[in-house]
PDB file of C-alpha atoms in Angstrom:
ATOM      1  CA  MET A 899     151.042 -20.281  18.400  1.00 44.00           C
ATOM      2  CA  LYS A 900     148.606 -22.931  17.173  1.00 44.00           C
ATOM      3  CA  ILE A 901     146.942 -26.020  18.521  1.00 41.00           C
ATOM      4  CA  PHE A 902     147.964 -29.159  16.699  1.00 38.00           C
ATOM      5  CA  HIS A 903     146.785 -31.928  19.002  1.00 41.00           C
ATOM      6  CA  TYR A 904     143.785 -32.462  21.250  1.00 42.00           C
ATOM      7  CA  THR A 905     142.996 -35.925  22.522  1.00 41.00           C
ATOM      8  CA  LEU A 906     140.628 -37.421  25.063  1.00 40.00           C
ATOM      9  CA  LEU A 907     142.843 -39.926  26.855  1.00 41.00           C
ATOM     10  CA  PHE A 908     140.438 -41.362  29.380  1.00 36.00           C
ATOM     11  CA  SER A 909     137.797 -40.329  31.840  1.00 34.00           C
ATOM     12  CA  PHE A 910     138.477 -36.974  33.525  1.00 40.00           C
ATOM     13  CA  LEU A 911     141.537 -36.078  31.491  1.00 45.00           C
ATOM     14  CA  PHE A 912     142.211 -34.020  28.378  1.00 50.00           C
ATOM     15  CA  ILE A 913     145.430 -32.976  26.747  1.00 52.00           C
ATOM     16  CA  ILE A 914     146.338 -30.129  24.397  1.00 55.00           C
ATOM     17  CA  GLY A 915     149.495 -29.805  22.399  1.00 51.00           C
ATOM     18  CA  VAL A 916     150.767 -26.406  21.255  1.00 54.00           C
ATOM     19  CA  PHE A 917     153.896 -25.271  19.538  1.00 52.00           C
ATOM     20  CA  HIS A 918     155.857 -22.088  19.936  1.00 53.00           C
ATOM     21  CA  ILE A 919     158.123 -20.451  17.380  1.00 50.00           C
ATOM     22  CA  SER A 920     160.915 -18.309  18.746  1.00 52.00           C
ATOM     23  CA  ALA A 921     161.355 -15.234  16.557  1.00 52.00           C
ATOM     24  CA  GLN A 922     165.058 -15.136  17.347  1.00 57.00           C
ATOM     25  CA  GLU A 923     165.991 -18.769  16.877  1.00 55.00           C
ATOM     26  CA  LYS A 924     163.016 -20.152  14.899  1.00 53.00           C
ATOM     27  CA  GLN A 925     162.759 -23.084  17.299  1.00 58.00           C
ATOM     28  CA  TYR A 926     159.704 -25.138  18.116  1.00 61.00           C
ATOM     29  CA  GLU A 927     158.707 -25.959  21.679  1.00 67.00           C
ATOM     30  CA  ILE A 928     156.126 -28.724  21.989  1.00 74.00           C
ATOM     31  CA  THR A 929     154.113 -28.359  25.159  1.00 83.00           C
ATOM     32  CA  CYS A 930     151.464 -30.397  26.925  1.00 88.00           C
ATOM     33  CA  ILE A 931     148.571 -28.807  28.833  1.00 91.00           C
ATOM     34  CA  ALA A 932     146.147 -31.103  30.674  1.00 92.00           C
ATOM     35  CA  PHE A 933     143.362 -31.264  33.222  1.00 93.00           C
ATOM     36  CA  TYR A 934     142.781 -34.096  35.698  1.00 93.00           C
ATOM     37  CA  ASN A 935     139.976 -34.520  38.210  1.00 93.00           C
ATOM     38  CA  LEU A 936     141.685 -36.125  41.226  1.00 94.00           C
ATOM     39  CA  GLU A 937     138.327 -37.247  42.618  1.00 92.00           C
ATOM     40  CA  ASN A 938     138.249 -36.420  46.321  1.00 94.00           C
ATOM     41  CA  LEU A 939     141.941 -36.349  47.127  1.00 96.00           C
ATOM     42  CA  PHE A 940     141.602 -35.812  50.891  1.00 95.00           C
ATOM     43  CA  ASP A 941     144.223 -36.317  53.563  1.00 94.00           C
ATOM     44  CA  THR A 942     143.383 -38.121  56.823  1.00 94.00           C
ATOM     45  CA  ILE A 943     143.545 -35.068  59.097  1.00 92.00           C
ATOM     46  CA  ASP A 944     140.391 -33.469  60.503  1.00 88.00           C
ATOM     47  CA  GLN A 945     140.316 -29.896  59.207  1.00 83.00           C
ATOM     48  CA  GLU A 946     138.478 -27.102  60.992  1.00 78.00           C
ATOM     49  CA  ASN A 947     135.423 -25.622  59.257  1.00 76.00           C
ATOM     50  CA  VAL A 948     135.469 -28.351  56.618  1.00 80.00           C
ATOM     51  CA  ASN A 949     132.988 -31.186  56.231  1.00 83.00           C
ATOM     52  CA  ASP A 950     135.614 -33.900  55.734  1.00 86.00           C
ATOM     53  CA  ALA A 951     134.257 -36.432  58.245  1.00 87.00           C
ATOM     54  CA  GLU A 952     133.787 -39.160  55.637  1.00 90.00           C
ATOM     55  CA  PHE A 953     137.479 -38.943  54.746  1.00 90.00           C
ATOM     56  CA  LEU A 954     138.833 -39.633  58.210  1.00 90.00           C
ATOM     57  CA  PRO A 955     140.054 -42.981  59.561  1.00 91.00           C
ATOM     58  CA  GLN A 956     136.892 -43.311  61.666  1.00 91.00           C
ATOM     59  CA  GLY A 957     134.601 -41.969  58.907  1.00 89.00           C
ATOM     60  CA  LYS A 958     132.322 -43.980  56.654  1.00 91.00           C
ATOM     61  CA  ASN A 959     135.044 -44.301  53.994  1.00 91.00           C
ATOM     62  CA  ARG A 960     137.565 -45.565  56.566  1.00 94.00           C
ATOM     63  CA  TRP A 961     140.090 -43.224  55.009  1.00 92.00           C
ATOM     64  CA  THR A 962     143.316 -44.506  56.543  1.00 96.00           C
ATOM     65  CA  GLY A 963     146.878 -43.480  55.873  1.00 95.00           C
ATOM     66  CA  ASP A 964     147.451 -46.621  53.818  1.00 96.00           C
ATOM     67  CA  ARG A 965     144.499 -45.823  51.579  1.00 97.00           C
ATOM     68  CA  TYR A 966     145.592 -42.202  51.220  1.00 97.00           C
ATOM     69  CA  TRP A 967     149.121 -43.075  50.146  1.00 98.00           C
ATOM     70  CA  GLU A 968     147.811 -45.717  47.779  1.00 97.00           C
ATOM     71  CA  LYS A 969     145.671 -43.062  46.092  1.00 97.00           C
ATOM     72  CA  ILE A 970     148.616 -40.656  45.911  1.00 98.00           C
ATOM     73  CA  HIS A 971     150.667 -43.395  44.255  1.00 97.00           C
ATOM     74  CA  ASN A 972     147.904 -44.221  41.779  1.00 96.00           C
ATOM     75  CA  MET A 973     147.294 -40.582  40.863  1.00 96.00           C
ATOM     76  CA  ALA A 974     151.023 -39.997  40.371  1.00 97.00           C
ATOM     77  CA  ARG A 975     151.234 -43.070  38.150  1.00 96.00           C
ATOM     78  CA  ALA A 976     148.419 -41.765  35.965  1.00 94.00           C
ATOM     79  CA  ILE A 977     150.010 -38.313  35.745  1.00 95.00           C
ATOM     80  CA  SER A 978     153.384 -39.842  34.876  1.00 96.00           C
ATOM     81  CA  ARG A 979     151.817 -41.365  31.762  1.00 93.00           C
ATOM     82  CA  ILE A 980     149.951 -38.344  30.439  1.00 91.00           C
ATOM     83  CA  GLY A 981     151.033 -37.616  26.901  1.00 85.00           C
ATOM     84  CA  ILE A 982     154.473 -39.190  27.222  1.00 86.00           C
ATOM     85  CA  LYS A 983     154.283 -40.779  23.755  1.00 82.00           C
ATOM     86  CA  THR A 984     154.418 -37.257  22.338  1.00 81.00           C
ATOM     87  CA  PHE A 985     155.731 -35.189  25.259  1.00 82.00           C
ATOM     88  CA  ALA A 986     158.560 -36.990  27.007  1.00 84.00           C
ATOM     89  CA  SER A 987     158.506 -34.664  30.010  1.00 88.00           C
ATOM     90  CA  GLY A 988     154.738 -34.900  30.489  1.00 92.00           C
ATOM     91  CA  PRO A 989     152.435 -31.920  31.033  1.00 93.00           C
ATOM     92  CA  ALA A 990     153.981 -28.507  31.445  1.00 93.00           C
ATOM     93  CA  ILE A 991     150.646 -27.403  32.913  1.00 95.00           C
ATOM     94  CA  LEU A 992     148.255 -29.678  34.801  1.00 96.00           C
ATOM     95  CA  GLY A 993     145.023 -28.258  36.201  1.00 96.00           C
ATOM     96  CA  VAL A 994     143.444 -30.356  38.949  1.00 96.00           C
ATOM     97  CA  SER A 995     140.175 -30.398  40.868  1.00 96.00           C
ATOM     98  CA  GLU A 996     138.726 -32.059  43.974  1.00 96.00           C
ATOM     99  CA  ILE A 997     141.756 -31.571  46.205  1.00 97.00           C
ATOM    100  CA  GLU A 998     141.372 -30.866  49.912  1.00 96.00           C
ATOM    101  CA  ASN A 999     144.364 -28.577  50.384  1.00 95.00           C
ATOM    102  CA  ARG A1000     147.887 -27.726  49.340  1.00 97.00           C
ATOM    103  CA  THR A1001     149.310 -30.547  51.449  1.00 97.00           C
ATOM    104  CA  VAL A1002     147.828 -33.272  49.255  1.00 97.00           C
ATOM    105  CA  LEU A1003     149.415 -31.658  46.195  1.00 98.00           C
ATOM    106  CA  GLU A1004     152.758 -31.443  47.987  1.00 98.00           C
ATOM    107  CA  ASP A1005     152.522 -35.159  48.720  1.00 98.00           C
ATOM    108  CA  LEU A1006     151.528 -35.858  45.131  1.00 98.00           C
ATOM    109  CA  VAL A1007     154.399 -34.009  43.447  1.00 98.00           C
ATOM    110  CA  LYS A1008     156.909 -35.710  45.767  1.00 98.00           C
ATOM    111  CA  ASP A1009     155.889 -39.163  44.593  1.00 98.00           C
ATOM    112  CA  PRO A1010     158.932 -40.842  42.967  1.00 98.00           C
ATOM    113  CA  GLN A1011     157.023 -41.388  39.733  1.00 98.00           C
ATOM    114  CA  ILE A1012     156.852 -37.634  38.989  1.00 98.00           C
ATOM    115  CA  LYS A1013     159.272 -36.100  41.497  1.00 98.00           C
ATOM    116  CA  ASP A1014     161.950 -35.422  38.867  1.00 97.00           C
ATOM    117  CA  ARG A1015     159.583 -33.056  37.030  1.00 97.00           C
ATOM    118  CA  ASN A1016     159.860 -30.596  39.925  1.00 98.00           C
ATOM    119  CA  TYR A1017     156.226 -29.553  39.656  1.00 98.00           C
ATOM    120  CA  GLN A1018     155.416 -26.290  41.421  1.00 98.00           C
ATOM    121  CA  ILE A1019     152.005 -25.676  42.981  1.00 98.00           C
ATOM    122  CA  ALA A1020     149.425 -22.939  42.506  1.00 98.00           C
ATOM    123  CA  HIS A1021     146.621 -23.196  45.052  1.00 98.00           C
ATOM    124  CA  VAL A1022     144.420 -20.979  47.220  1.00 97.00           C
ATOM    125  CA  ASP A1023     142.091 -22.278  49.941  1.00 94.00           C
ATOM    126  CA  GLY A1024     138.464 -21.695  49.014  1.00 94.00           C
ATOM    127  CA  PRO A1025     135.113 -21.627  50.829  1.00 94.00           C
ATOM    128  CA  ASP A1026     133.590 -24.891  49.588  1.00 93.00           C
ATOM    129  CA  ARG A1027     131.648 -26.630  52.371  1.00 89.00           C
ATOM    130  CA  ARG A1028     133.250 -29.989  51.584  1.00 89.00           C
ATOM    131  CA  GLY A1029     136.651 -28.364  51.554  1.00 91.00           C
ATOM    132  CA  VAL A1030     137.599 -29.237  47.972  1.00 95.00           C
ATOM    133  CA  ASP A1031     139.514 -26.768  45.815  1.00 97.00           C
ATOM    134  CA  CYS A1032     141.062 -26.428  42.394  1.00 98.00           C
ATOM    135  CA  GLY A1033     144.794 -26.274  41.853  1.00 98.00           C
ATOM    136  CA  LEU A1034     147.431 -26.159  39.165  1.00 98.00           C
ATOM    137  CA  LEU A1035     150.794 -27.869  38.808  1.00 98.00           C
ATOM    138  CA  TYR A1036     153.387 -26.384  36.497  1.00 98.00           C
ATOM    139  CA  ASN A1037     156.871 -27.263  35.286  1.00 97.00           C
ATOM    140  CA  PRO A1038     159.104 -24.243  36.034  1.00 97.00           C
ATOM    141  CA  LYS A1039     161.291 -25.081  33.029  1.00 95.00           C
ATOM    142  CA  CYS A1040     158.376 -24.192  30.761  1.00 93.00           C
ATOM    143  CA  PHE A1041     156.191 -21.810  32.746  1.00 96.00           C
ATOM    144  CA  LYS A1042     157.284 -18.732  34.658  1.00 98.00           C
ATOM    145  CA  LEU A1043     154.662 -17.721  37.205  1.00 98.00           C
ATOM    146  CA  ASP A1044     153.602 -14.078  37.443  1.00 98.00           C
ATOM    147  CA  ASN A1045     150.603 -14.246  39.770  1.00 97.00           C
ATOM    148  CA  ILE A1046     147.869 -16.389  41.294  1.00 98.00           C
ATOM    149  CA  LYS A1047     144.357 -15.146  41.984  1.00 97.00           C
ATOM    150  CA  SER A1048     141.360 -16.925  43.469  1.00 97.00           C
ATOM    151  CA  VAL A1049     137.994 -15.515  42.394  1.00 98.00           C
ATOM    152  CA  ARG A1050     134.899 -16.205  44.486  1.00 97.00           C
ATOM    153  CA  LEU A1051     131.466 -16.996  43.085  1.00 97.00           C
ATOM    154  CA  PHE A1052     128.587 -15.104  44.683  1.00 94.00           C
ATOM    155  CA  VAL A1053     124.989 -16.019  43.903  1.00 92.00           C
ATOM    156  CA  PRO A1054     122.735 -13.096  44.948  1.00 89.00           C
ATOM    157  CA  GLU A1055     119.654 -15.326  45.063  1.00 89.00           C
ATOM    158  CA  ASP A1056     121.417 -17.626  47.524  1.00 92.00           C
ATOM    159  CA  PRO A1057     123.839 -15.505  49.595  1.00 92.00           C
ATOM    160  CA  ASP A1058     124.797 -18.440  51.841  1.00 92.00           C
ATOM    161  CA  PHE A1059     125.845 -20.618  48.916  1.00 94.00           C
ATOM    162  CA  LYS A1060     129.491 -21.695  48.989  1.00 94.00           C
ATOM    163  CA  THR A1061     131.365 -23.449  46.221  1.00 96.00           C
ATOM    164  CA  ARG A1062     134.832 -23.712  44.722  1.00 97.00           C
ATOM    165  CA  ASP A1063     136.710 -20.542  43.784  1.00 98.00           C
ATOM    166  CA  GLN A1064     137.910 -20.126  40.213  1.00 98.00           C
ATOM    167  CA  LEU A1065     141.705 -20.249  40.270  1.00 98.00           C
ATOM    168  CA  VAL A1066     143.463 -17.879  37.855  1.00 98.00           C
ATOM    169  CA  VAL A1067     147.152 -18.540  37.236  1.00 98.00           C
ATOM    170  CA  SER A1068     149.052 -16.174  34.932  1.00 98.00           C
ATOM    171  CA  GLY A1069     152.584 -16.189  33.609  1.00 98.00           C
ATOM    172  CA  LYS A1070     154.716 -16.897  30.590  1.00 95.00           C
ATOM    173  CA  LEU A1071     154.628 -20.270  28.855  1.00 93.00           C
ATOM    174  CA  TRP A1072     157.760 -20.459  26.715  1.00 89.00           C
ATOM    175  CA  GLY A1073     157.919 -16.680  26.844  1.00 88.00           C
ATOM    176  CA  GLU A1074     154.312 -16.028  25.798  1.00 90.00           C
ATOM    177  CA  ASP A1075     151.616 -14.577  28.033  1.00 94.00           C
ATOM    178  CA  PHE A1076     149.180 -17.225  29.270  1.00 96.00           C
ATOM    179  CA  SER A1077     146.461 -17.354  31.876  1.00 97.00           C
ATOM    180  CA  PHE A1078     144.845 -20.564  33.091  1.00 97.00           C
ATOM    181  CA  ILE A1079     141.448 -20.574  34.776  1.00 98.00           C
ATOM    182  CA  VAL A1080     140.875 -23.814  36.696  1.00 98.00           C
ATOM    183  CA  MET A1081     137.264 -24.413  37.669  1.00 98.00           C
ATOM    184  CA  HIS A1082     134.890 -26.834  39.375  1.00 98.00           C
ATOM    185  CA  TRP A1083     131.384 -25.498  38.805  1.00 98.00           C
ATOM    186  CA  PRO A1084     128.442 -26.207  41.152  1.00 97.00           C
ATOM    187  CA  SER A1085     127.105 -29.753  41.022  1.00 94.00           C
ATOM    188  CA  ARG A1086     123.747 -30.998  39.781  1.00 92.00           C
ATOM    189  CA  SER A1087     122.650 -31.890  43.284  1.00 89.00           C
ATOM    190  CA  GLY A1088     118.897 -31.444  43.540  1.00 90.00           C
ATOM    191  CA  GLY A1089     118.455 -31.940  39.813  1.00 91.00           C
ATOM    192  CA  GLU A1090     119.909 -30.441  36.642  1.00 91.00           C
ATOM    193  CA  ALA A1091     117.198 -27.822  36.122  1.00 93.00           C
ATOM    194  CA  ARG A1092     117.047 -26.698  39.745  1.00 94.00           C
ATOM    195  CA  SER A1093     120.830 -26.321  40.009  1.00 94.00           C
ATOM    196  CA  ARG A1094     121.316 -24.794  36.544  1.00 95.00           C
ATOM    197  CA  PRO A1095     121.253 -21.115  37.669  1.00 95.00           C
ATOM    198  CA  LYS A1096     124.335 -21.662  39.818  1.00 97.00           C
ATOM    199  CA  ARG A1097     126.305 -23.051  36.872  1.00 97.00           C
ATOM    200  CA  ILE A1098     125.125 -20.165  34.717  1.00 97.00           C
ATOM    201  CA  ALA A1099     126.436 -17.828  37.428  1.00 97.00           C
ATOM    202  CA  ALA A1100     129.759 -19.707  37.370  1.00 98.00           C
ATOM    203  CA  ALA A1101     129.888 -19.323  33.585  1.00 98.00           C
ATOM    204  CA  GLU A1102     129.214 -15.599  33.896  1.00 98.00           C
ATOM    205  CA  LEU A1103     132.098 -15.299  36.333  1.00 98.00           C
ATOM    206  CA  ALA A1104     134.462 -17.234  34.042  1.00 98.00           C
ATOM    207  CA  ARG A1105     133.438 -15.010  31.131  1.00 98.00           C
ATOM    208  CA  GLN A1106     134.086 -11.875  33.198  1.00 98.00           C
ATOM    209  CA  ILE A1107     137.522 -13.134  34.208  1.00 98.00           C
ATOM    210  CA  THR A1108     138.410 -13.985  30.609  1.00 98.00           C
ATOM    211  CA  ASP A1109     137.231 -10.626  29.270  1.00 97.00           C
ATOM    212  CA  SER A1110     139.188  -8.812  31.978  1.00 97.00           C
ATOM    213  CA  LEU A1111     142.382 -10.698  31.128  1.00 97.00           C
ATOM    214  CA  LEU A1112     141.994  -9.941  27.426  1.00 96.00           C
ATOM    215  CA  ALA A1113     141.170  -6.277  28.056  1.00 96.00           C
ATOM    216  CA  GLU A1114     144.441  -6.011  29.957  1.00 96.00           C
ATOM    217  CA  ASN A1115     146.390  -7.809  27.221  1.00 96.00           C
ATOM    218  CA  PRO A1116     144.633  -8.726  23.939  1.00 93.00           C
ATOM    219  CA  ASN A1117     147.521 -11.012  22.989  1.00 91.00           C
ATOM    220  CA  ARG A1118     147.212 -13.128  26.114  1.00 94.00           C
ATOM    221  CA  LYS A1119     146.254 -16.764  25.577  1.00 93.00           C
ATOM    222  CA  VAL A1120     143.565 -17.856  28.017  1.00 96.00           C
ATOM    223  CA  VAL A1121     142.840 -21.521  28.740  1.00 95.00           C
ATOM    224  CA  LEU A1122     139.788 -22.451  30.830  1.00 96.00           C
ATOM    225  CA  MET A1123     139.698 -25.968  32.203  1.00 96.00           C
ATOM    226  CA  GLY A1124     137.821 -27.988  34.744  1.00 96.00           C
ATOM    227  CA  ASP A1125     134.883 -30.084  35.823  1.00 95.00           C
ATOM    228  CA  LEU A1126     131.982 -27.896  34.699  1.00 97.00           C
ATOM    229  CA  ASN A1127     129.149 -30.274  35.645  1.00 95.00           C
ATOM    230  CA  ASP A1128     127.519 -29.338  32.327  1.00 95.00           C
ATOM    231  CA  ASN A1129     127.933 -30.648  28.803  1.00 94.00           C
ATOM    232  CA  PRO A1130     129.453 -28.579  25.963  1.00 93.00           C
ATOM    233  CA  THR A1131     125.999 -27.949  24.468  1.00 93.00           C
ATOM    234  CA  ASP A1132     124.365 -26.776  27.708  1.00 95.00           C
ATOM    235  CA  ILE A1133     123.311 -23.150  28.007  1.00 97.00           C
ATOM    236  CA  SER A1134     125.934 -22.287  30.634  1.00 97.00           C
ATOM    237  CA  ILE A1135     128.756 -23.193  28.257  1.00 97.00           C
ATOM    238  CA  LYS A1136     127.326 -22.610  24.815  1.00 95.00           C
ATOM    239  CA  LYS A1137     125.480 -19.341  25.473  1.00 96.00           C
ATOM    240  CA  THR A1138     126.629 -17.836  28.779  1.00 97.00           C
ATOM    241  CA  LEU A1139     130.335 -18.603  28.485  1.00 97.00           C
ATOM    242  CA  GLY A1140     130.087 -18.232  24.722  1.00 94.00           C
ATOM    243  CA  THR A1141     131.750 -21.143  22.909  1.00 94.00           C
ATOM    244  CA  PHE A1142     131.914 -22.404  19.348  1.00 91.00           C
ATOM    245  CA  ALA A1143     132.623 -25.879  18.019  1.00 86.00           C
ATOM    246  CA  LYS A1144     135.560 -26.923  15.884  1.00 70.00           C
ATOM    247  CA  GLN A1145     133.587 -27.027  12.665  1.00 59.00           C
ATOM    248  CA  GLN A1146     132.218 -23.520  13.088  1.00 61.00           C
ATOM    249  CA  LYS A1147     133.889 -20.319  11.967  1.00 65.00           C
ATOM    250  CA  PRO A1148     135.232 -18.298  14.893  1.00 63.00           C
ATOM    251  CA  ILE A1149     133.318 -15.054  15.354  1.00 67.00           C
ATOM    252  CA  SER A1150     133.292 -12.154  17.780  1.00 71.00           C
ATOM    253  CA  ASN A1151     134.690 -12.989  21.219  1.00 81.00           C
ATOM    254  CA  LEU A1152     133.521 -16.602  21.334  1.00 87.00           C
ATOM    255  CA  LEU A1153     135.748 -19.227  22.927  1.00 93.00           C
ATOM    256  CA  PHE A1154     136.845 -22.408  21.162  1.00 91.00           C
ATOM    257  CA  ASN A1155     135.630 -25.632  22.813  1.00 91.00           C
ATOM    258  CA  PRO A1156     137.073 -28.794  21.203  1.00 87.00           C
ATOM    259  CA  ALA A1157     134.988 -30.920  23.586  1.00 87.00           C
ATOM    260  CA  ASP A1158     131.882 -29.826  21.676  1.00 87.00           C
ATOM    261  CA  ASP A1159     132.878 -32.031  18.756  1.00 82.00           C
ATOM    262  CA  PHE A1160     133.718 -34.956  21.042  1.00 80.00           C
ATOM    263  CA  TYR A1161     130.359 -34.735  22.768  1.00 78.00           C
ATOM    264  CA  LYS A1162     128.435 -34.707  19.505  1.00 82.00           C
ATOM    265  CA  LYS A1163     130.259 -37.908  18.567  1.00 75.00           C
ATOM    266  CA  GLY A1164     129.001 -39.565  21.747  1.00 74.00           C
ATOM    267  CA  ILE A1165     132.280 -39.370  23.680  1.00 69.00           C
ATOM    268  CA  GLY A1166     132.023 -38.643  27.388  1.00 69.00           C
ATOM    269  CA  SER A1167     134.087 -38.469  30.565  1.00 72.00           C
ATOM    270  CA  ASN A1168     131.535 -39.939  32.974  1.00 72.00           C
ATOM    271  CA  ALA A1169     128.371 -42.011  32.771  1.00 65.00           C
ATOM    272  CA  TYR A1170     125.202 -41.945  34.854  1.00 68.00           C
ATOM    273  CA  ARG A1171     122.257 -44.284  34.309  1.00 67.00           C
ATOM    274  CA  ASP A1172     123.703 -45.488  30.999  1.00 67.00           C
ATOM    275  CA  THR A1173     124.073 -41.933  29.672  1.00 75.00           C
ATOM    276  CA  TRP A1174     127.430 -40.370  28.866  1.00 76.00           C
ATOM    277  CA  SER A1175     128.243 -36.818  29.925  1.00 82.00           C
ATOM    278  CA  LEU A1176     131.263 -34.697  29.082  1.00 88.00           C
ATOM    279  CA  PHE A1177     131.660 -32.425  32.087  1.00 93.00           C
ATOM    280  CA  ASP A1178     135.476 -32.230  32.051  1.00 92.00           C
ATOM    281  CA  GLN A1179     136.557 -29.768  29.387  1.00 93.00           C
ATOM    282  CA  ILE A1180     139.330 -27.490  28.173  1.00 93.00           C
ATOM    283  CA  ILE A1181     138.213 -24.270  26.449  1.00 94.00           C
ATOM    284  CA  MET A1182     140.416 -21.551  24.972  1.00 92.00           C
ATOM    285  CA  THR A1183     140.557 -18.124  23.373  1.00 92.00           C
ATOM    286  CA  GLN A1184     140.560 -17.863  19.610  1.00 87.00           C
ATOM    287  CA  ASN A1185     144.236 -16.894  19.454  1.00 84.00           C
ATOM    288  CA  LEU A1186     144.913 -20.561  20.279  1.00 81.00           C
ATOM    289  CA  SER A1187     142.529 -22.020  17.692  1.00 67.00           C
TER     290      SER A1187
END
C-alpha cells in the first residue's frame, strides 16, 4: 500500500489517497481518508455536566433549531464534495472533531446529501468541560470495524484538567489492518508557551498509543489525524510525537507528516492576527509513506 495523493482542500480539511493491491485478483482500490473540524457542532438540548450554555436557544449564540439544521446541511454539503473528482463515493474514512455528542453525527449522516453513503459512526463520550468530542465516520463497504477505544489524557501536574479523549478506531480497510487515532489536543488558551506542556502530554499519549498498536501488529497501518493546536514544526509534533517531513529519509520509528512540507511553503488551515497556522494535520506510519 502506498500514498499517491495528499491535498489540502481548504481550511480544516485534508485528504489522503491510497491504493490497495489484492494478491488474489491484482485489483486496485482507490480510497479517500480525510479529516474535518466541524467547528462546534452542538445540538440545542441542555446536556447535564456540560458547559453548553452558549449553544442553547436562550444562550449568547441564540442557537436555535433552525440554525442547527442549517449547520448540519452546510456541513453535509461540504462533506459531499470532499474528493469527489477523484473518489466518486467520497471519503471511506472521515475523522471529525468539535462535536457535542453522537446525536449530532446521527443527524449529519442522515442528511440527504450524504445519506446514500450509509456512514457508520465511531464515537465515545469524553470528559471535556465544553462537551466536545472527536468522532469518526466510515463507509462499511470499505472499512470493517473491529473495535473502538477512547483513551484519556491525564496531566499529573494538573490532575483536574479535562480535555478531549483520543479516539482509536481499528479494523480492516479493504482487507488490510488499519487504526485511526482522531485527536483534538489542548488549546493555546492562556498563551502558547504556558499551554505547551499539555500538548506535549497529548503527543506523548498519541505516541504511546501508536507504539502499542505497532507492537501488537507491526504490519498495521496507523493514521493519526486531528486538530493538534500546534504546527508541524512545533516540539510536540516534531520531537515528542516524532515526525519527519516528506523530503527527509524515513528513519527509526518516526512518523511521516506531509503537513510539514505544506507549512514550510506558507500554507495554513487557520489564521490569527495575520499569521497562518497549520493545526489540522494527518500523520501516518512509515508503512504508508
